[in-house]
Amino acid sequence: MRKFASLCTALLLCSVLTFAQQKTVSGRITDEKGDPIPFATIMIKGSRAATVADANGSFNLNLKNGTTLLISATGFTTKEVSAEGQKTVSVQLAGSSRLIEEVIVTAGGIKTKRKEIGTANTVIRAEALTAGKSMNVASGLQGKVAGLQISGTSGGINPSYRLILRGQRSLTGNNQALIVLNNVIVPNSVLGNLNPDDVEDVVVMNGAGAVALYGSQASNGALIVTTKKGKRGQTSIVVSNTTTIEQVAFYPKIQTKFGSGGTAYGLDPDGKPIFNYLENQSYGPAFDGVKRPLGPALEDGSQDSAFYSFNPGHNQFWKKGINNQTNFSLTSGDDNSTFYLSGQYATVTGTTPGDKYNRATLSANGTRKIGNKVMVSYNTDYTQNRYDITTQTASMYGNMLNMPSNVDITKYKNWRTDKFANPIGYYNPWYLNPYFSADNYRSIQRNDYLIANVEVKWNPINGLDFTARQGMTTRNYSQKNTVGQFKYTDFAKTTDQSSKADISASVYDASNYATNLLTDLFGQYNKKVGDFDFKLIAGGQWRQDQAKYLNITANGLVVPDLYNASNGVGSPTVSETNYKARQIGAYADLRIGYKGYLFLHGTGRNDWVSILDADNRSFFYPSVDLSFIASEAIGALKSSKTVSYLKLRGGWSKVGQVNLGNSDNFGAYYTQPIFSANAYGFPYGPLPGYSVGNGLVQSGLKPEITKGYEFGFDLNLFKDRFASSITWFSTKTDNQTVPTAISPTTGFTSLLTNAGQTGSRGLEVTAHYTPIRTKDWSVTIGGNYTYLDNTVNFIRSDLTKLPLSSSGSGASYAVAGQAFPVIEGFDYKRDKEGHVIVNSINGLPTKSDTISILGNAVPKHKLGLDGTVQYKNFRFSFLFDYRGGYKTFNGMGPELDWSGTGYRTAVYNRQSFVFPNSVIEDASKPGTYVKNTSVAIANGNGNNGFWTEDYNRGVTSNYVTNGAFWKLREIAIAYDLPAALLAKTKAIKGVTISVQGRNLFIWLPKDNIYTDPEYSDPGADNNGIGLTGLGQTPPSRYYGGTITVRF
Amino acid sequence: MKRLCIIFIAGAAVLATSCNKFLDINTNPNSAVSTTPELIIPQALTGTAANLNQFNTYGEQIGGYAANAGGYGGFGTAISYNFSSADYPGLWTTSYDNLEDYQTILNKTDGQLPNYSFVNAAARIMRVIGFELLTDAYNSVPYTDALKADSALTPTYSDPIAVYKDLADQLDKAIATINTGIAAPGIATMGPTDVLFKGDMVKWKQLANTIKLRLIIFGTGKVTFTNTTFTADGFLTTDALINPTYTRDIGRQNPKWDRWGYTSTGSDATKSWIPSTWILSFYNGTKLQDSGRGKAIYYLYTPTYLSTPPTPTTPVLGTGQLGVESVNTPKSPAGSFWYPSTNRVGGSSGNTTGVLKGPDAGYPLITAAESYFLQAEAKMKGILATGATDADLFKAGITASFSYLYAGPTSTAVTTRNPTTDANTYMTDNAASPLVNYSLATTPAQKLEAIITQKYIAMNFVNSEVGWNDYRRTHYPAVSGTSATSTFASTVSESTRPDKLPTRVLYPVVEGSLNSTNVPKSINPFSSLIFWAF
C-alpha cells in the first residue's frame, strides 16, 4: 500500500513537471543499508520542478530554479541535499526509520509519529477510501480495517451505517465509534454528509487508550477524519463526475409453483386446494397457465385477470436506481497560506419506486501564518440533503409479498389512470397496491449541516505552543410526512369480501435543530534532555450539546391536498422537547521517548458532566502505553536483511462513559423520573391530569467504566514488501447504565440502573505483501482479519437478561454469560437430543412455552481481502469482505410464509408430510421418544393448514439462519490518460477514467433465502443486532464509471 | 515563560471554579418531575376507562357477544382459542400501569389523613377494582409484592383466594377512611377532579359495597372473608360512569366509541367484528323477544314481533358465528352494527342510544343493572339477608339495563321511548320464559340461570368481561351443540372442553421474559381454571 501511495504521488507530480534545457543533476537514492528506494520524489526547493526516481532509485533532474533538492519517499524522512556545482548526488534517506516516521493525527489534533504510538491504529488514505466511489465515508471504509465492523443497517437511497470498533461494550448505550472531523467531535451522521472526495485520510484508533484525551465518548474508539488542505506551491483544479447504477443484488427466494387460494376455500375432488380470485395467500392449486380472473368484477362490469403461471414481477418491482455525483475542488497555497475549496452535488434515485435523494456539499479549508509564531486554520463544511421518500417501505414490501407470483406486479404502477391499479378497482380487498402505498404515504425531509472550526496556534518559544480551537456542528432539519386522502366508492367498499376503508388525509410536520459546540484549549511543551525526549500536553475541553425538537400532527385534513398543520380537524397533536448537556474535561498527556526507540506514554483526564447528579458527575480515568522499536534498538535486527521493522507495543486504559440517553437527547434529564401530562387525552378542557411515568431511576447513577489492555506488534519484512500488524485486545466494561425492562407488575416498565459487565476480547491482524514492484508493475495483496469474542458477563442477580430490540417473534437479548447479543425466540418443543417432538396422532409439532437462545448475533470472524495491481497507467483494485460465526433472524420469513410466496412453504409441494427429524412419544414408555417416520401432518397447505399456522410462523427458530456472507465489496479499474496525450491541451494536467462496482455480489449460506444479514431492523443506533425485517429493501449492488479531470 | 505559566494556571482556575455553575443545567424543561394526588386521580380514572375498554373487547370476543366479520382474515387464536402468551397482553400491562397511579396516590396520601381521605379512599377502591379484573382474568397475579417499584423487581404471585380476601378488607378500609374524612371538619371534596362521581362520597361508599358484594359472590365457598356485612350506605342505584368530558377530538373520545364507532376525524373504526348470531337470539325472538333494547343497540335491527314492523330495509343487521370465515360472512358497515343511528357520517355521528352512544358518552365502570343483578343473586343465595326480594331486584336489574341503554351520551334524551314502559313490555312479551319471568324459575339453579342470563344480556357490549366472568363461574347462559344460536363457541375451537370454550387467557410474554421465575408455568387455556370457575 505504501509504495502504491508513493507511486500515486509520483504520477500526480509527473503532470506538473516542467521541462527546461539547463544543467541537470543525476543521482541515486538509497536507504541506510544501501538498497535503492524506488520512486522517491525529488523536488527543487522553492519551485514546482520535481521528478521521480525509477525503480532502482535513480533520477535525472533539470536544475532550473535552484540547487537545493528535497528528497522524499513515503515512510522515509525527507532530506535536503545541495546539488550546487554537482553533476551527481548520492542520497541516503534517514537511517532505518522509514514507515514509522510517518506522522498521523491523533487525539486533540496532535501530530504524533506512528512509531511512538503504543496502541493499534490504521490509516486509510483518500485513494483507498474513494476507490468504490461511495457517497458515504462509512461505506468507503467497509472491510478495510481490522477490528472495525461497519454494517449497512438499511437499504434505501441513503443507507445507514453502524460503526463498531472491537465489539460492543455498553449494553444499551452508545457503542459506535467516536467520529472526529478535523479535530472536532461530530455526530455520526456527519459521515454520510461529508464529501468523501474531501477526505485526506481517516485514522482509525481501535482502542480507547489511544484517544482517551477525547473524553468519555472515546471509550468506543475513534475515527479521526482529516480533510484536504491546500498545498504550498501547488494550484490545481479537479473536476469529476461519477454515474452509478444501483440494482438489487439479492432477492428473497420465493416459490414459483402455486397461486391464490387455499384449503380454507375447500378442496376439489382431487383433494387440491381451491383457487380464489382475490385471495392474497398463495395456497391455491398449482399453476396451470390458464387465464383466470383477479378480484371481483368492477362496478362497470370489467374484471381484471392474469395467466395462472409464474411471473417474475416480484423481482421487477424494484427499480434500477441512478446515482450521479459531480465534484469540483480547487487547491492552492503559498508560503503563508493555503486553501482548499470544494463542492459536490449528488442526485440519487433508489430501488424503491419513487424514492429520491439529493445532496450538495460545499467546503472551504485554509491555513494562514501570521508572523512567525501564529498559525491560524479553519475548516468549514456546509451540506444540505433532501429526501423525498415513502414512509411505508415495510408495509409496501409486505403488500408486495402478498401478491401471488402469477400476478404481474408492475402492471399496477399507474394507479391514478388504470382502473385495475386504482385502489377502488384493485383486485385485492385486504392489501393495498404497493405502488399506491409508496405514492400515498410520503416524507419530505431536509437536513442542513454546518460544520466549522477555527484554530489558532501560538508558538511563543521553541518547544512550546498553545492551541485554541472552537468547533461547531449544527444540524437544522425539517420534515413533512403526508398521507393522501383516498375515498372509495360504496361499491368498492361493499362488493365481495372487501374491507377497503377510506383513508383520511393527515400531515406530520417537524422542525428541529441540534448544535454541538466544542472548545479546546491546550498547551504542548517539548524538551529533549540527553537521550530522553519529553512531550507534555495539558489542557481543557468544554462541550455543549443542545437540541430542540418540535413537531405537530394534524389529522382529517379539511382541504385534502393542503398539507398544513392548521388544516386538520380537532386538536393537532403537538410535541416539544428541548435538551442541553454540558461537559468539562481537564487532561494531561506525557510522552517520554528514549533514544528514539522506546516510548512511554500516559494520559489522565477528569470529566465533569451535567447529566449526572452533582455527587457523581466528576470522574477520572488514566491510560498508559508503551512502544518499543526493536528493529532499531536491537543490533541484530537493525542490520537484518529480512526484518525491516519490528515494533512491540502494549497499552492499558480506563475510560469512563456516561451512557444515558442517545444522540438526540445527550442523556439530559435522565436522572429523575417524570410524570406525563398527556396520558389518555389529558388535559380535557380546564381539567389537567398527570400520569406516573413508567421509568424508574436508581438514585446516584454512576458512569460506566471500560478497562482494557492491548498488546501486539508491527512487523515488516523484505524491505517493507511484507507489512503486518497483530494486536490482541481485551476490555471489560463495568457499571453499565441500563434502562432494564422490568415486569409491569412492579408498576413500572423500565429501571435505569448501574448493573452488569460486558467483555470484549479479540485479535486483529493486518498483512499485506507486494510480490512485484517494478517500474511498470506493482502488485500488492493482503487483508485483515478480526476475531471477536464479545460477551455479556453478568447483568444483575435478579435480572439475567435484557431485551435490546425485536422484530416480529425474534428478539435480540443481552443474556448473562452469553455472546452480546444473542437472538431469542420461540422454538419447537424438542427431546433431549434436539429432535422436534410431534403429536403421535396428527404429526403436528408444538411451539415452546418460553423463548430461548437461538444463536449468537455477533460475527466472530471478519475477514477483508484486498489487492491492487498497477500496470503502467492502469490501476486495478478489489476488496472481498467476509463475516461469519453468527446467526440472524429474518423478520420477513413469517410474512413470506403467511403470503404463501415463501420458498419454504412449497418444499413438500403443499402435500402432507412427516415433520423432518421429528420424534413421537413412545406409547409404551411415556417420557421417552422414538423417531417419527410415519405420522404425517395431514394439511401440508396453508390458508388454514400447516404453513400459516402459529406452529410454523410463530416459531422463531424457523427463520433464524446462518448470518455468514461473502461480499465483493469493491472492484475498480482506473486508467490515467498518458501525459503525452494531454500535453497538447496545455490546460489539462491529468485525466483519469475509472469504472467501479460496490457490493457487486453477495454469497449467502444455503439456509439464508431472505436478505442481507448485515441489515439491522432496529436501526444503526441500536445494540440489538441480529434481526432483519421488511423495513429493509433488498440489498443493492452499485456499479458505474467516473471521469476525473485535473487542471 | 513565566507569563505563560500564569495564564495557564489562571485558565485552570477559571475552569475549576466556573464548573458548578456551568454544569447545573440538568433541569427538565420537557416534563414534570413531581405532581400531586389531585392531578393524578382524574387521569387514573380515565385510564381505568381505557383499560376497561380493553377488557370489554376481550369479553365480547371470548364471551360470545361478537363474531369475526367478513372481509378480514387471520383471526388466529381469537377463533381457535388456543391462546399464546402474545394474546391480550394489554390487559396485563395497562392494568398494572393504571394501578401504579392509584398506588402512587396511596403512597403520597396514606400519611396525610384525614386531609387526603377522599382521594386516598377513591384510589384504594379503584385499586381493588383493578386487581379484581386481573385476578378474574389470570387467577394468580402479583399482589402483595406488586407495585413496589425497585424494592421488588420480580414480584411473586399471590394466591388469588388470599387476594380476594384482602381486596374485601381494603374496601372496608376505604369506607372507614371516607367516614373519617366526612367527620373531620373542613376537608375539601374532590370536586371536578373526581371524573366518576364528582366528589359524591356516598356514591363512592356504595361503589365500595357493590364491588365487595361482587367479590363475596365470586368468592363464596372458597374465600374466608373477614367481614361479610355491608355498611348502611347500600349499593349503587345509578350507573357509575367515568367521564372526564370526553369529546370528539383525537385521543379524547369515549374509548369504546373510538374503537367501534368512528375515529375523531370521522374515519371508520374497527370493522373486523360484527354482532354474534348467538347474542341476537336473545333479542330477535329466537330465545327472547326484546325489540326495545335490540333497537337501542343495533343498526338495522328489525324486530320480528312489533305490531307495526318497519319497512324492511336492505341490507339488514348482519350477524355471524365465531369461527365461520366464508364469503357469506357479513361485513361490518362503517361505524359498526353497534351504532344504531342512521346518521352515519363519521364527522357528525353520535348522540344516540345503546352501547356506543357517542364520542362524549361516559364509560361505564359498573352499571346499576349489574348492581341489582348482584344483589338479586346475593339475596337468592342468602348472602344478603335483608332488603328487597330477589324477584324485585331482578326486575330492577332489567329496568336499569333499559335505562342505561335508552340514555344518550349526555343527560339530554335522545329517544322518546320510556325505559320503564319498555322493560314492562319486555316482561310481558316474554312472560312464558323463566329467563324473564322470575316467578317461573323455581329451583335455585333456575333462579341463578335467570339472573345470570339477564345479567349477560345487560352486559352485552356494556361490560362484556362481566358476562364472560359470569359464564365461567356459573355456565349460564346455557350453551349446547354447535349451532349459531345454541352456543357462542367458535366453530373452529380447539378447546378440549365439552362446551368447546377456553377457560382463560395466558400470562403475557412480558412476564415470561422479565419475571420468568415467578410466573406460573404450564397454564393451559382449556384446563387451567380461575379459582371461582368450574
mmCIF file of C-alpha atoms in Angstrom, chain A residues 264-265 276 429-430 458 460-461 464 466 493-504 521-523 525 538-544 555-556 569-573 576-586 608-614 617 667-676 678-685 687-694 696-699 741-749 751 796 798-799 801 803 813 826 847 849-851 898 949-951, chain B residues 1 3-5 7-8 11 14-16 18-36 38-44 46-48 50-51 70-75 77 82 84-86 92-94 96-98 100-101 104 108 142 145-150 152-155 157 192-195 243-253 263-268 271 325-329 331 334 494 509-516 521-522:
data_model
loop_
_atom_site.group_PDB
_atom_site.id
_atom_site.type_symbol
_atom_site.label_atom_id
_atom_site.label_comp_id
_atom_site.label_asym_id
_atom_site.label_seq_id
_atom_site.Cartn_x
_atom_site.Cartn_y
_atom_site.Cartn_z
ATOM 1 C CA ALA A 264 -59.937 -22.600 3.717
ATOM 2 C CA TYR A 265 -61.837 -22.413 0.430
ATOM 3 C CA ASN A 276 -59.675 -17.939 -5.227
ATOM 4 C CA PRO A 429 -59.651 -6.369 -0.969
ATOM 5 C CA TRP A 430 -57.286 -6.513 2.014
ATOM 6 C CA TRP A 458 0.699 30.173 19.066
ATOM 7 C CA PRO A 460 5.862 31.751 21.607
ATOM 8 C CA ILE A 461 9.158 29.976 22.142
ATOM 9 C CA LEU A 464 6.196 25.354 23.438
ATOM 10 C CA PHE A 466 -0.617 26.801 22.678
ATOM 11 C CA LYS A 493 -66.290 -0.847 -0.048
ATOM 12 C CA THR A 494 -69.071 -3.387 -0.068
ATOM 13 C CA THR A 495 -68.531 -5.691 -3.003
ATOM 14 C CA ASP A 496 -67.484 -9.268 -2.389
ATOM 15 C CA GLN A 497 -65.046 -9.630 0.518
ATOM 16 C CA SER A 498 -63.961 -6.010 0.551
ATOM 17 C CA SER A 499 -62.594 -4.453 3.700
ATOM 18 C CA LYS A 500 -61.490 -1.359 1.845
ATOM 19 C CA ALA A 501 -61.864 1.712 4.019
ATOM 20 C CA ASP A 502 -61.472 5.396 3.240
ATOM 21 C CA ILE A 503 -58.113 6.927 4.038
ATOM 22 C CA SER A 504 -58.256 10.371 5.586
ATOM 23 C CA LEU A 521 -7.536 24.905 24.878
ATOM 24 C CA PHE A 522 -4.206 23.213 25.409
ATOM 25 C CA GLY A 523 -0.512 23.705 25.570
ATOM 26 C CA TYR A 525 5.801 21.508 25.620
ATOM 27 C CA ALA A 538 -2.120 19.827 29.211
ATOM 28 C CA GLY A 539 -5.424 21.378 28.501
ATOM 29 C CA GLY A 540 -9.110 21.673 28.956
ATOM 30 C CA GLN A 541 -12.166 20.986 26.906
ATOM 31 C CA TRP A 542 -15.650 22.443 27.098
ATOM 32 C CA ARG A 543 -18.530 20.855 25.363
ATOM 33 C CA GLN A 544 -22.148 21.757 24.966
ATOM 34 C CA ASN A 555 -55.476 14.613 11.122
ATOM 35 C CA GLY A 556 -58.529 14.658 8.905
ATOM 36 C CA VAL A 569 -59.997 18.743 12.339
ATOM 37 C CA GLY A 570 -59.802 18.559 16.110
ATOM 38 C CA SER A 571 -56.777 19.432 18.152
ATOM 39 C CA PRO A 572 -53.461 18.866 16.469
ATOM 40 C CA THR A 573 -51.009 16.710 18.392
ATOM 41 C CA GLU A 576 -41.910 19.826 22.065
ATOM 42 C CA THR A 577 -38.691 18.674 23.668
ATOM 43 C CA ASN A 578 -35.533 20.559 24.488
ATOM 44 C CA TYR A 579 -32.222 19.145 25.574
ATOM 45 C CA LYS A 580 -28.994 20.632 26.771
ATOM 46 C CA ALA A 581 -25.969 18.858 28.166
ATOM 47 C CA ARG A 582 -22.519 20.064 29.065
ATOM 48 C CA GLN A 583 -19.205 18.542 29.840
ATOM 49 C CA ILE A 584 -15.866 19.846 31.012
ATOM 50 C CA GLY A 585 -12.666 17.884 30.704
ATOM 51 C CA ALA A 586 -9.213 18.626 32.047
ATOM 52 C CA TRP A 608 -17.389 16.753 34.844
ATOM 53 C CA VAL A 609 -20.768 16.157 33.237
ATOM 54 C CA SER A 610 -24.043 17.963 33.685
ATOM 55 C CA ILE A 611 -26.281 14.955 33.172
ATOM 56 C CA LEU A 612 -25.420 13.126 36.393
ATOM 57 C CA ASP A 613 -26.174 14.124 39.972
ATOM 58 C CA ALA A 614 -23.678 16.603 41.397
ATOM 59 C CA ARG A 617 -20.574 13.895 37.949
ATOM 60 C CA GLY A 667 -28.749 11.847 28.165
ATOM 61 C CA ALA A 668 -30.062 15.074 29.614
ATOM 62 C CA TYR A 669 -32.652 14.879 32.443
ATOM 63 C CA TYR A 670 -32.477 11.120 32.781
ATOM 64 C CA THR A 671 -31.759 11.112 36.490
ATOM 65 C CA GLN A 672 -35.279 11.995 37.580
ATOM 66 C CA PRO A 673 -38.480 10.065 36.896
ATOM 67 C CA ILE A 674 -41.138 12.038 35.093
ATOM 68 C CA PHE A 675 -44.881 12.463 35.036
ATOM 69 C CA SER A 676 -46.783 12.674 31.796
ATOM 70 C CA ASN A 678 -50.863 13.944 28.165
ATOM 71 C CA ALA A 679 -51.936 10.431 29.051
ATOM 72 C CA TYR A 680 -55.411 9.364 27.918
ATOM 73 C CA GLY A 681 -56.193 12.646 26.194
ATOM 74 C CA PHE A 682 -55.420 14.969 29.081
ATOM 75 C CA PRO A 683 -55.930 17.838 29.527
ATOM 76 C CA TYR A 684 -59.685 17.821 28.956
ATOM 77 C CA GLY A 685 -60.598 21.488 28.695
ATOM 78 C CA LEU A 687 -59.144 19.645 33.696
ATOM 79 C CA PRO A 688 -55.495 18.589 33.861
ATOM 80 C CA GLY A 689 -54.331 15.090 34.740
ATOM 81 C CA TYR A 690 -50.912 13.609 35.271
ATOM 82 C CA SER A 691 -49.792 10.054 34.884
ATOM 83 C CA VAL A 692 -46.951 8.403 36.740
ATOM 84 C CA GLY A 693 -44.209 7.702 34.202
ATOM 85 C CA ASN A 694 -43.168 4.150 33.518
ATOM 86 C CA LEU A 696 -37.650 4.202 37.421
ATOM 87 C CA VAL A 697 -34.212 5.644 38.019
ATOM 88 C CA GLN A 698 -31.735 4.300 40.521
ATOM 89 C CA SER A 699 -30.507 7.143 42.649
ATOM 90 C CA ALA A 741 -37.177 -3.626 31.118
ATOM 91 C CA ILE A 742 -38.865 -4.808 34.265
ATOM 92 C CA SER A 743 -42.091 -6.622 34.868
ATOM 93 C CA PRO A 744 -45.026 -4.202 34.623
ATOM 94 C CA THR A 745 -46.271 -5.721 37.860
ATOM 95 C CA THR A 746 -43.736 -3.539 39.642
ATOM 96 C CA GLY A 747 -45.798 -0.584 38.460
ATOM 97 C CA PHE A 748 -43.081 0.425 36.060
ATOM 98 C CA THR A 749 -41.709 -0.953 32.847
ATOM 99 C CA LEU A 751 -35.453 0.745 35.568
ATOM 100 C CA ARG A 796 -27.542 -8.457 37.975
ATOM 101 C CA ASP A 798 -32.310 -10.610 39.689
ATOM 102 C CA LEU A 799 -32.114 -9.654 36.016
ATOM 103 C CA LYS A 801 -31.286 -10.833 30.553
ATOM 104 C CA PRO A 803 -34.256 -7.204 25.696
ATOM 105 C CA TYR A 813 -31.161 -10.009 24.032
ATOM 106 C CA PHE A 826 -39.687 -19.486 20.258
ATOM 107 C CA LYS A 847 -44.267 -24.297 19.894
ATOM 108 C CA ASP A 849 -43.771 -22.210 26.011
ATOM 109 C CA THR A 850 -40.978 -19.750 26.553
ATOM 110 C CA ILE A 851 -38.369 -18.125 24.416
ATOM 111 C CA TRP A 898 -48.131 -16.016 5.553
ATOM 112 C CA GLU A 949 -50.344 -21.635 11.500
ATOM 113 C CA ASP A 950 -48.626 -20.478 14.639
ATOM 114 C CA TYR A 951 -46.682 -23.731 14.927
ATOM 115 C CA MET B 1 7.761 31.753 30.009
ATOM 116 C CA ARG B 3 3.833 34.858 31.960
ATOM 117 C CA LEU B 4 2.635 31.832 30.037
ATOM 118 C CA CYS B 5 2.597 29.777 33.167
ATOM 119 C CA ILE B 7 -2.013 32.390 32.015
ATOM 120 C CA PHE B 8 -2.212 28.664 32.075
ATOM 121 C CA GLY B 11 -7.112 29.299 32.928
ATOM 122 C CA VAL B 14 -11.359 29.540 35.944
ATOM 123 C CA LEU B 15 -12.131 26.111 34.654
ATOM 124 C CA ALA B 16 -12.447 24.680 38.141
ATOM 125 C CA SER B 18 -16.958 28.025 36.983
ATOM 126 C CA CYS B 19 -17.533 24.301 36.830
ATOM 127 C CA ASN B 20 -20.600 24.007 39.014
ATOM 128 C CA LYS B 21 -22.442 26.909 37.501
ATOM 129 C CA PHE B 22 -21.667 25.651 34.025
ATOM 130 C CA LEU B 23 -22.926 22.187 34.809
ATOM 131 C CA ASP B 24 -26.041 22.907 36.890
ATOM 132 C CA ILE B 25 -28.347 22.839 33.891
ATOM 133 C CA ASN B 26 -29.957 19.441 34.256
ATOM 134 C CA THR B 27 -33.444 20.747 34.987
ATOM 135 C CA ASN B 28 -36.023 19.032 32.852
ATOM 136 C CA PRO B 29 -37.780 21.562 30.593
ATOM 137 C CA ASN B 30 -39.932 18.908 28.949
ATOM 138 C CA SER B 31 -41.841 17.015 31.620
ATOM 139 C CA ALA B 32 -42.984 17.452 35.193
ATOM 140 C CA VAL B 33 -40.824 15.704 37.758
ATOM 141 C CA SER B 34 -43.341 15.958 40.576
ATOM 142 C CA THR B 35 -47.096 16.082 40.853
ATOM 143 C CA THR B 36 -49.958 15.917 43.344
ATOM 144 C CA GLU B 38 -55.310 15.760 42.822
ATOM 145 C CA LEU B 39 -53.605 15.828 39.451
ATOM 146 C CA ILE B 40 -53.197 12.058 39.261
ATOM 147 C CA ILE B 41 -56.736 10.950 40.182
ATOM 148 C CA PRO B 42 -58.604 12.276 37.093
ATOM 149 C CA GLN B 43 -56.054 10.739 34.773
ATOM 150 C CA ALA B 44 -56.024 7.466 36.668
ATOM 151 C CA THR B 46 -59.746 7.937 32.779
ATOM 152 C CA GLY B 47 -57.023 5.321 32.431
ATOM 153 C CA THR B 48 -59.308 2.797 34.105
ATOM 154 C CA ALA B 50 -59.416 2.901 28.714
ATOM 155 C CA ASN B 51 -58.381 -0.306 30.439
ATOM 156 C CA GLY B 70 -66.368 -10.763 6.624
ATOM 157 C CA GLY B 71 -63.573 -9.122 4.689
ATOM 158 C CA TYR B 72 -60.972 -9.980 7.288
ATOM 159 C CA GLY B 73 -58.827 -12.979 7.945
ATOM 160 C CA GLY B 74 -56.113 -14.039 10.281
ATOM 161 C CA PHE B 75 -58.265 -14.247 13.413
ATOM 162 C CA THR B 77 -56.338 -17.645 18.342
ATOM 163 C CA ASN B 82 -55.547 -21.823 21.511
ATOM 164 C CA SER B 84 -50.461 -17.939 23.312
ATOM 165 C CA SER B 85 -48.673 -15.533 25.579
ATOM 166 C CA ALA B 86 -48.970 -12.968 22.792
ATOM 167 C CA TRP B 92 -51.977 -7.053 31.940
ATOM 168 C CA THR B 93 -49.732 -4.121 31.148
ATOM 169 C CA THR B 94 -52.409 -1.433 31.108
ATOM 170 C CA TYR B 96 -50.635 -2.540 36.221
ATOM 171 C CA ASP B 97 -49.776 0.792 34.648
ATOM 172 C CA ASN B 98 -53.112 2.152 35.850
ATOM 173 C CA GLU B 100 -49.413 2.239 39.735
ATOM 174 C CA ASP B 101 -51.193 5.591 39.502
ATOM 175 C CA THR B 104 -48.773 6.422 43.948
ATOM 176 C CA LYS B 108 -48.451 10.000 48.809
ATOM 177 C CA PRO B 142 -48.587 -10.402 41.715
ATOM 178 C CA ASP B 145 -45.282 -7.876 46.075
ATOM 179 C CA ALA B 146 -46.667 -5.807 43.211
ATOM 180 C CA LEU B 147 -46.306 -2.056 42.634
ATOM 181 C CA LYS B 148 -43.290 -1.830 44.879
ATOM 182 C CA ALA B 149 -41.043 -0.338 42.234
ATOM 183 C CA ASP B 150 -37.403 -1.320 42.659
ATOM 184 C CA ALA B 152 -39.432 -5.914 44.383
ATOM 185 C CA LEU B 153 -38.281 -6.156 40.790
ATOM 186 C CA THR B 154 -39.620 -9.638 40.179
ATOM 187 C CA PRO B 155 -42.801 -9.742 42.224
ATOM 188 C CA TYR B 157 -47.521 -14.253 42.504
ATOM 189 C CA PRO B 192 -64.307 18.031 39.287
ATOM 190 C CA THR B 193 -61.091 16.006 39.656
ATOM 191 C CA ASP B 194 -63.390 13.106 40.531
ATOM 192 C CA VAL B 195 -64.436 12.287 36.977
ATOM 193 C CA ASN B 243 -66.319 10.910 32.027
ATOM 194 C CA PRO B 244 -63.512 13.459 32.003
ATOM 195 C CA THR B 245 -65.678 15.316 29.425
ATOM 196 C CA TYR B 246 -64.912 13.058 26.502
ATOM 197 C CA THR B 247 -65.302 14.882 23.233
ATOM 198 C CA ARG B 248 -64.872 14.366 19.509
ATOM 199 C CA ASP B 249 -61.158 15.051 19.357
ATOM 200 C CA ILE B 250 -58.086 12.968 18.823
ATOM 201 C CA GLY B 251 -57.372 10.854 21.888
ATOM 202 C CA ARG B 252 -60.272 12.442 23.773
ATOM 203 C CA GLN B 253 -63.200 10.348 22.589
ATOM 204 C CA THR B 263 -62.304 7.971 14.871
ATOM 205 C CA SER B 264 -62.196 11.630 15.803
ATOM 206 C CA THR B 265 -61.586 12.562 12.176
ATOM 207 C CA GLY B 266 -64.630 10.586 11.091
ATOM 208 C CA SER B 267 -62.750 7.609 9.657
ATOM 209 C CA ASP B 268 -64.042 4.104 10.121
ATOM 210 C CA LYS B 271 -64.627 -3.228 11.221
ATOM 211 C CA GLU B 325 -64.827 -17.353 7.702
ATOM 212 C CA SER B 326 -66.721 -17.621 4.463
ATOM 213 C CA VAL B 327 -67.665 -15.426 1.569
ATOM 214 C CA ASN B 328 -71.112 -15.164 3.127
ATOM 215 C CA THR B 329 -69.917 -13.758 6.426
ATOM 216 C CA LYS B 331 -69.094 -7.292 6.607
ATOM 217 C CA ALA B 334 -68.522 1.939 8.765
ATOM 218 C CA GLU B 494 -59.522 -26.207 19.523
ATOM 219 C CA VAL B 509 -44.859 -12.614 27.079
ATOM 220 C CA VAL B 510 -43.532 -9.826 29.246
ATOM 221 C CA GLU B 511 -43.932 -11.919 32.404
ATOM 222 C CA GLY B 512 -42.292 -14.920 30.786
ATOM 223 C CA SER B 513 -39.294 -12.866 29.869
ATOM 224 C CA LEU B 514 -38.998 -10.456 32.792
ATOM 225 C CA ASN B 515 -40.454 -12.389 35.713
ATOM 226 C CA SER B 516 -39.874 -15.893 34.487
ATOM 227 C CA LYS B 521 -45.965 -22.472 34.446
ATOM 228 C CA SER B 522 -47.974 -24.931 32.401
#
